[in-house]
PDB file of C-alpha atoms and ligand atoms in Angstrom:
ATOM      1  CA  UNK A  26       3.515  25.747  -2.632  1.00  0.00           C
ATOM      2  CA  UNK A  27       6.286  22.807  -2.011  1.00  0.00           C
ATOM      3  CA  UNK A  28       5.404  18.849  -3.509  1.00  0.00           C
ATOM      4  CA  UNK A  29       7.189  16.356  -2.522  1.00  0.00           C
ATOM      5  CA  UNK A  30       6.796  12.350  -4.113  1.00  0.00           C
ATOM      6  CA  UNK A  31       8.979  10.021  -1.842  1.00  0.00           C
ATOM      7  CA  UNK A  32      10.763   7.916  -4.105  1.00  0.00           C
ATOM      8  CA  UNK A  33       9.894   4.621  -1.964  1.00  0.00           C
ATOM      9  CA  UNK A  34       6.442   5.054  -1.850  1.00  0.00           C
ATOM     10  CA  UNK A  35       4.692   6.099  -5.722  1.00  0.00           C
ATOM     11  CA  UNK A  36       1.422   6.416  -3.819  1.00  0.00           C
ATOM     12  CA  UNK A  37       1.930   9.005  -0.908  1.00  0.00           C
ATOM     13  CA  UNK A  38       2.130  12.891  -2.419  1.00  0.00           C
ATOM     14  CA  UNK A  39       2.568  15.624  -0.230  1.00  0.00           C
ATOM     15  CA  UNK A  40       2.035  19.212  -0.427  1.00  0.00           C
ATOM     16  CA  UNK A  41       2.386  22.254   1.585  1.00  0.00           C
ATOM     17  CA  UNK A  42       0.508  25.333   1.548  1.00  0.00           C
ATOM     18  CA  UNK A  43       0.510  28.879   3.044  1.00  0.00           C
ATOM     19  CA  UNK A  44      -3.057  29.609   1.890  1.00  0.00           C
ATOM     20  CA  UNK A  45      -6.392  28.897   0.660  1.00  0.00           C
ATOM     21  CA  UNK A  46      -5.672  29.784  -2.667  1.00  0.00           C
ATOM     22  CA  UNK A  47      -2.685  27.723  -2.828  1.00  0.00           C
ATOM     23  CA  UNK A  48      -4.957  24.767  -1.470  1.00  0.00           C
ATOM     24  CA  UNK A  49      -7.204  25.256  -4.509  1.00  0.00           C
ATOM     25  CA  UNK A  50      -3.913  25.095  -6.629  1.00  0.00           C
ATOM     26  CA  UNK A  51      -2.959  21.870  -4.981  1.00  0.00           C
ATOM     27  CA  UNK A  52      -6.702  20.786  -5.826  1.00  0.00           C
ATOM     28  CA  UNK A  53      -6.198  21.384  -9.292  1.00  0.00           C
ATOM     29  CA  UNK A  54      -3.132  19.220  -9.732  1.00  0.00           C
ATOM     30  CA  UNK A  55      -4.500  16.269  -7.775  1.00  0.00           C
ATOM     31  CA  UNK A  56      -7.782  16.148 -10.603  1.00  0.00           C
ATOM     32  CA  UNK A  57      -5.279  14.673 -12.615  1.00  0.00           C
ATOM     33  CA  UNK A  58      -3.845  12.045 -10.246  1.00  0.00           C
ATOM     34  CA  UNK A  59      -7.019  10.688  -9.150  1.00  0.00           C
ATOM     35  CA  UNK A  60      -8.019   8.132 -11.921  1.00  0.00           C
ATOM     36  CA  UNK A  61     -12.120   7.028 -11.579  1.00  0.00           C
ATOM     37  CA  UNK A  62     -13.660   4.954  -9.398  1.00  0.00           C
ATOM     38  CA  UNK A  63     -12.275   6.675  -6.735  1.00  0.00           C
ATOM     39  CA  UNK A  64     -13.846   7.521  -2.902  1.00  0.00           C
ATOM     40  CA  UNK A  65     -11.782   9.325  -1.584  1.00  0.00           C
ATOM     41  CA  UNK A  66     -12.095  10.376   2.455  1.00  0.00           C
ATOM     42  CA  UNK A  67     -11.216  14.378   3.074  1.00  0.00           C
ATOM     43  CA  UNK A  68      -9.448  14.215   6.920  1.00  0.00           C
ATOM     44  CA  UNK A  69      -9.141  17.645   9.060  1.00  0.00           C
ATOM     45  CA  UNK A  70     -10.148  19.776  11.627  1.00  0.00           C
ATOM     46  CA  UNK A  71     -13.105  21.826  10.913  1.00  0.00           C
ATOM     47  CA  UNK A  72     -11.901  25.066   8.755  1.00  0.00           C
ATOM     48  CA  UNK A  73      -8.751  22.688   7.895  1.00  0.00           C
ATOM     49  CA  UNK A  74      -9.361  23.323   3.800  1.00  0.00           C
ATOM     50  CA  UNK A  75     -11.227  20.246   2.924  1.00  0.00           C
ATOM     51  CA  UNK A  76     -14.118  22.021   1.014  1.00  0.00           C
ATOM     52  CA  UNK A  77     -11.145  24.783  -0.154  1.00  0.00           C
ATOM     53  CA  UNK A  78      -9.609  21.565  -1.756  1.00  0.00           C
ATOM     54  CA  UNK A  79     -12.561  20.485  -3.443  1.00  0.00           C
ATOM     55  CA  UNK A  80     -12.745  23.535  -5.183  1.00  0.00           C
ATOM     56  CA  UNK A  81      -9.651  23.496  -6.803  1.00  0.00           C
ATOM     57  CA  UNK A  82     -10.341  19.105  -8.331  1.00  0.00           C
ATOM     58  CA  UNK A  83     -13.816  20.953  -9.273  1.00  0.00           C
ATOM     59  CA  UNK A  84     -12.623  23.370 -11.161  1.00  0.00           C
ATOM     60  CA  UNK A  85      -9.362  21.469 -13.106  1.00  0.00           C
ATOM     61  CA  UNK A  86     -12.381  18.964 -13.930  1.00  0.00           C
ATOM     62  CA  UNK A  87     -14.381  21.698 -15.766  1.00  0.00           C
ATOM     63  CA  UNK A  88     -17.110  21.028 -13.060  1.00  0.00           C
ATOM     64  CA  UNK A  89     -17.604  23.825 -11.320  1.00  0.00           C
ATOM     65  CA  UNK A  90     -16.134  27.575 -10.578  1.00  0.00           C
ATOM     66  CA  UNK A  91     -14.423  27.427  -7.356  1.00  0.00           C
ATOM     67  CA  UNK A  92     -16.926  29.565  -6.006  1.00  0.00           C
ATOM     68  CA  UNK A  93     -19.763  27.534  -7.282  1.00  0.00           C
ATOM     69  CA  UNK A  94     -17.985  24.870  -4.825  1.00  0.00           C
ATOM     70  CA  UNK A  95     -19.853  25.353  -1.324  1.00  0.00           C
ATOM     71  CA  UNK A  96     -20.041  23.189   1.842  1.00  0.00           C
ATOM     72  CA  UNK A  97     -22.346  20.405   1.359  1.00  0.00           C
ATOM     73  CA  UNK A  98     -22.945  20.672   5.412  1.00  0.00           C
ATOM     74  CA  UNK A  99     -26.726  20.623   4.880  1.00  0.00           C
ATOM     75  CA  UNK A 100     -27.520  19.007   1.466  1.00  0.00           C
ATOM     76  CA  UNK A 101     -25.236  16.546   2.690  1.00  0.00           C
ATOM     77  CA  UNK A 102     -23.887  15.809  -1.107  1.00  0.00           C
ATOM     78  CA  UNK A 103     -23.654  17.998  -4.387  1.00  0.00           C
ATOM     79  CA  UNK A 104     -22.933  16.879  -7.715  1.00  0.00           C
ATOM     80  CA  UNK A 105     -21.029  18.254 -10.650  1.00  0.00           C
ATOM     81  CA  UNK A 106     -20.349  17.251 -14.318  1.00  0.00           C
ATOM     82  CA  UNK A 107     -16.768  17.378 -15.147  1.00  0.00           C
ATOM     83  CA  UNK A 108     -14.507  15.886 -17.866  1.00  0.00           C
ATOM     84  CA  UNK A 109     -10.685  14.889 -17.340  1.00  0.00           C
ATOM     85  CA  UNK A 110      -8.864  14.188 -20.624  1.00  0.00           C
ATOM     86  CA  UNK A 111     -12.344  13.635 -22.578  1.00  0.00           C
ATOM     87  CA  UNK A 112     -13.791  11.155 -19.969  1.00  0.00           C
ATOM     88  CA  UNK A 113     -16.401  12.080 -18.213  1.00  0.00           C
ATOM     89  CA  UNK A 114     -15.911  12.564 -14.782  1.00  0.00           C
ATOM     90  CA  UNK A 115     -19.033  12.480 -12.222  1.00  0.00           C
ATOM     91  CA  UNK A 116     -17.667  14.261  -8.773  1.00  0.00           C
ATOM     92  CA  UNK A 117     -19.669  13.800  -6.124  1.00  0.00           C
ATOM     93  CA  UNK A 118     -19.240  15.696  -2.656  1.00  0.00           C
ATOM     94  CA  UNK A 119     -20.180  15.024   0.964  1.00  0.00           C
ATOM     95  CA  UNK A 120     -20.091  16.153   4.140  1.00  0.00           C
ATOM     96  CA  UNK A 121     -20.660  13.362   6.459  1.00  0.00           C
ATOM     97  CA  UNK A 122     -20.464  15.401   9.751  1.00  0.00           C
ATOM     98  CA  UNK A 123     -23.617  15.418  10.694  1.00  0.00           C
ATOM     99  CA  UNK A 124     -24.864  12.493   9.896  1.00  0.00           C
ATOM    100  CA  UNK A 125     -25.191   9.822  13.206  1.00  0.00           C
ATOM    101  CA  UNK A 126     -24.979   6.413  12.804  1.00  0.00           C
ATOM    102  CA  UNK A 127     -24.876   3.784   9.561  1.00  0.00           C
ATOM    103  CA  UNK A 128     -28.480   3.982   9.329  1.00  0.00           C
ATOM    104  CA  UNK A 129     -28.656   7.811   8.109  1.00  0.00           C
ATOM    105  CA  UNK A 130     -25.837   6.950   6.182  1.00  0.00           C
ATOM    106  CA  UNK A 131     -27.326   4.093   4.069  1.00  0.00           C
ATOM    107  CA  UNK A 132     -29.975   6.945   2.467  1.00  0.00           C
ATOM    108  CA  UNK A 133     -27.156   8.284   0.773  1.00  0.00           C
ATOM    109  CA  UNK A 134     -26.773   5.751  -1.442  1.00  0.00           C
ATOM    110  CA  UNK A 135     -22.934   5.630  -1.561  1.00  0.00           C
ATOM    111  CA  UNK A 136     -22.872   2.225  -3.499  1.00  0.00           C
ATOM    112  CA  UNK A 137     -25.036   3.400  -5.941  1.00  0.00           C
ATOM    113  CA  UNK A 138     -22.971   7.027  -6.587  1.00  0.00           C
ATOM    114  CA  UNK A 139     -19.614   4.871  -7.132  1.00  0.00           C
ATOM    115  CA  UNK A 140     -19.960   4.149 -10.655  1.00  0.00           C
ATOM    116  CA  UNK A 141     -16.782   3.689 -13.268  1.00  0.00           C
ATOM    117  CA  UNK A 142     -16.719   7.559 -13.481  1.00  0.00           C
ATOM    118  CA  UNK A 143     -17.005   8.660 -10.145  1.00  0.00           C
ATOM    119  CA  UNK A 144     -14.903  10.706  -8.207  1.00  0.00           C
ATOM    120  CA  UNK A 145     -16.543  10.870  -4.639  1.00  0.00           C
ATOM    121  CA  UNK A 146     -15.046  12.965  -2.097  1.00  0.00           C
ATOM    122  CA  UNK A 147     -16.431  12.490   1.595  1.00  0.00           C
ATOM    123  CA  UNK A 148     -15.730  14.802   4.210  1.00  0.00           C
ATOM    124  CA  UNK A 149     -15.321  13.223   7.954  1.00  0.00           C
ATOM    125  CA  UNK A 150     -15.524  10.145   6.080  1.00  0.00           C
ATOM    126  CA  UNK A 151     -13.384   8.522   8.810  1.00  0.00           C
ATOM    127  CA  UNK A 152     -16.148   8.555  11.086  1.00  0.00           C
ATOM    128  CA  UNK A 153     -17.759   5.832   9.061  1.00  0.00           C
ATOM    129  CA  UNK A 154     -16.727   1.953   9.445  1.00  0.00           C
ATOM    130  CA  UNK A 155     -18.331   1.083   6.581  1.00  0.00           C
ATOM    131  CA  UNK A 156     -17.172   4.371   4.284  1.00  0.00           C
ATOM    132  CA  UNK A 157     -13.300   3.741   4.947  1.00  0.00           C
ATOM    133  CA  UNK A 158     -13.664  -0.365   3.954  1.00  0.00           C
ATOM    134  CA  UNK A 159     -14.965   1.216   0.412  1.00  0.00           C
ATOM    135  CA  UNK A 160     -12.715   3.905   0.507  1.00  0.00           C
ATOM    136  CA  UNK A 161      -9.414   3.864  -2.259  1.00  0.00           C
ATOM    137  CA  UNK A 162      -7.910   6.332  -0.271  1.00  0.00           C
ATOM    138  CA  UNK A 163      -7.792   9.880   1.988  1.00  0.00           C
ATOM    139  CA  UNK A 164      -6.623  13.516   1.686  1.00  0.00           C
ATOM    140  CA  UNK A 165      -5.469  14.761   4.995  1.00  0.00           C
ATOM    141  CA  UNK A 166      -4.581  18.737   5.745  1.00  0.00           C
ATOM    142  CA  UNK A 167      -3.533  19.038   8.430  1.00  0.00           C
ATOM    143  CA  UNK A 168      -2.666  22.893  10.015  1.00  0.00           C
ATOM    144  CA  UNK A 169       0.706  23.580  10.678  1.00  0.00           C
ATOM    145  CA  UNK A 170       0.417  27.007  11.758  1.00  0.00           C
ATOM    146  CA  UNK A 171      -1.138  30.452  10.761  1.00  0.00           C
ATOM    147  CA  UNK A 172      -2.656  29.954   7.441  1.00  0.00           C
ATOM    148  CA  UNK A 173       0.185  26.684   6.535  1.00  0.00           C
ATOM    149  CA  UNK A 174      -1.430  23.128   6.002  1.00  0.00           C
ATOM    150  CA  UNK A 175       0.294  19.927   5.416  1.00  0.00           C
ATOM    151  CA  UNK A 176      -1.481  17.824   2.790  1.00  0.00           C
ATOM    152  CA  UNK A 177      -1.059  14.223   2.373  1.00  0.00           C
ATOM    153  CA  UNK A 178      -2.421  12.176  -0.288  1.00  0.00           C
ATOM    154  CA  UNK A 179      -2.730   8.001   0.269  1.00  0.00           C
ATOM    155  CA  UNK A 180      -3.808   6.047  -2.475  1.00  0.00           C
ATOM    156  CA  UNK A 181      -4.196   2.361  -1.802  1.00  0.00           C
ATOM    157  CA  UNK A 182      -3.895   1.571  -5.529  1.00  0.00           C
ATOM    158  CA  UNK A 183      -0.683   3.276  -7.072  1.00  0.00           C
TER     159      UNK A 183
HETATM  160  N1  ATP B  24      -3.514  26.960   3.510  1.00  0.00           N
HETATM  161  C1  ATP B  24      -4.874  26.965   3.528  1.00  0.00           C
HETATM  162  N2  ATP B  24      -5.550  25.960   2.924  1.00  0.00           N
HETATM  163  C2  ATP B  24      -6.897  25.925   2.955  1.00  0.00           C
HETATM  164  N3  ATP B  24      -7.680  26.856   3.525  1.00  0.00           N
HETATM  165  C3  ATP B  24      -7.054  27.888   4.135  1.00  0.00           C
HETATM  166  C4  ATP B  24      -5.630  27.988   4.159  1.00  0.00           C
HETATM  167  N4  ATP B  24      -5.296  29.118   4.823  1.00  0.00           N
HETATM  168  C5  ATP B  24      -6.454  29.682   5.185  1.00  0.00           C
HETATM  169  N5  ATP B  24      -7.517  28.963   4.775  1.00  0.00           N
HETATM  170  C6  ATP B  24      -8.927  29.306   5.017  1.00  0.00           C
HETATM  171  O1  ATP B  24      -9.482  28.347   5.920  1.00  0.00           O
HETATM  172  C7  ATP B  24     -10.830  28.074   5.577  1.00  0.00           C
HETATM  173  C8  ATP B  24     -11.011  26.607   5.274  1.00  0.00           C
HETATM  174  O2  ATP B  24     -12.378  26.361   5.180  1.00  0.00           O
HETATM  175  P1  ATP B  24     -12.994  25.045   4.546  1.00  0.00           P
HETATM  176  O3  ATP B  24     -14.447  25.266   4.456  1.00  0.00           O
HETATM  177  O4  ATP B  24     -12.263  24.670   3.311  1.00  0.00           O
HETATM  178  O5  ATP B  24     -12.650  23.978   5.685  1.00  0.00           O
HETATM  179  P2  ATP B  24     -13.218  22.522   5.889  1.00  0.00           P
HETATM  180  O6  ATP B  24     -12.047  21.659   6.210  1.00  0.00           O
HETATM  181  O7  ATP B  24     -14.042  22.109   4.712  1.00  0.00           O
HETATM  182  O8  ATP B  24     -14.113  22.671   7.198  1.00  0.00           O
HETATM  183  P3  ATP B  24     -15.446  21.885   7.665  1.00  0.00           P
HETATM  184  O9  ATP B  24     -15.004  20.632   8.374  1.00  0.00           O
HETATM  185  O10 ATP B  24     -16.094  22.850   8.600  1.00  0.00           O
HETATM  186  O11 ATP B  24     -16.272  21.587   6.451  1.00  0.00           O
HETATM  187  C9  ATP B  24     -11.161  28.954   4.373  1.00  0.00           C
HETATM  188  O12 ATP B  24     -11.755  30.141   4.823  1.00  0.00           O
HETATM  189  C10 ATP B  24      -9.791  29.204   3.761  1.00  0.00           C
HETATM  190  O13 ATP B  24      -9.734  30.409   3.033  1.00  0.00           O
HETATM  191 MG1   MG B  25     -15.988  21.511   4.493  1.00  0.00          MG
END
């Protein structure tokens, strides 16, 4: 695993991996970097590592084993208990993929999940007008060949 912080810019981080596990390694360290309220949109291909990510935040935040983490492709959105320094930390995640239109989107509830301790991860979040105005920021991985993914934090607030 490589990490890289340009000096210019305190709220870009980028990582490189050469495997799933390494991805869950890279999830672990960001569960420290991403202070609540945070929504935070997951970008990739399909099989890119977004849910492989997850599992690493989930289980630096006490919240779940990573194989406790699953694809919320048909639930839509599971929940976890975690704790980050003491503070409770309420990690919520979706899977947006399915879901057409603004209108099947609104029974989700977003608003309602993004409370002071919430760390809400939304996969193909992009696809939603209204989830990337609420959004404080995205995880891109992107594949950069074989089993190697380029992963790019953005945080709008530093
Ligand atoms: N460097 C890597 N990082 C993450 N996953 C990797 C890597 N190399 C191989 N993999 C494998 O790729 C798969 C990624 O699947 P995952 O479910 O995390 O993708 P996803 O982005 O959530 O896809 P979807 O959009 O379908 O939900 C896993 O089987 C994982 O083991
Ligand atoms: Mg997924």
């Amino acid at each position: 695993m490589s990490a890289a912080v340009p000096a210019t810019e305190g709220r870009i981080h980028e990582f490189t991996t050469q495997s799933g596990v390494e991805t869950i390694e890279v999830g672990a360290k960001l569960a420290g970097l991403l202070k609540t309220p945070q929504l935070l949109i997951l970008k990739g291909d399909l099989g890119a590592g977004k849910t492989t990510l997850v599992k690493g935040i989930a289980q630096a935040l006490d919240a779940a084993d990573s194989d406790e983490v699953t694809s919320p492709t048909f639930t839509l959105l599971h929940e976890y208990d975690g704790a980050w320094e003491g503070k409770t930390v309420k990690l919520f995640h979706l899977d947006v993929y399915r879901l057409e239109g603004e209108r099947q989107l609104e029974t989700l509830g977003l608003d309602e999940l993004l409370t002071p301790d919430a760390l809400v991860l939304v996969e193909w979040g992009e696809k939603f007008k209204s989830i990337q105005k609420k959004s404080t920021g995205e995880i891109s991985i992107v594949s950069i060949g074989g089993e190697a993914r380029k992963i790019t934090v953005t945080l709008k607030e530093a």
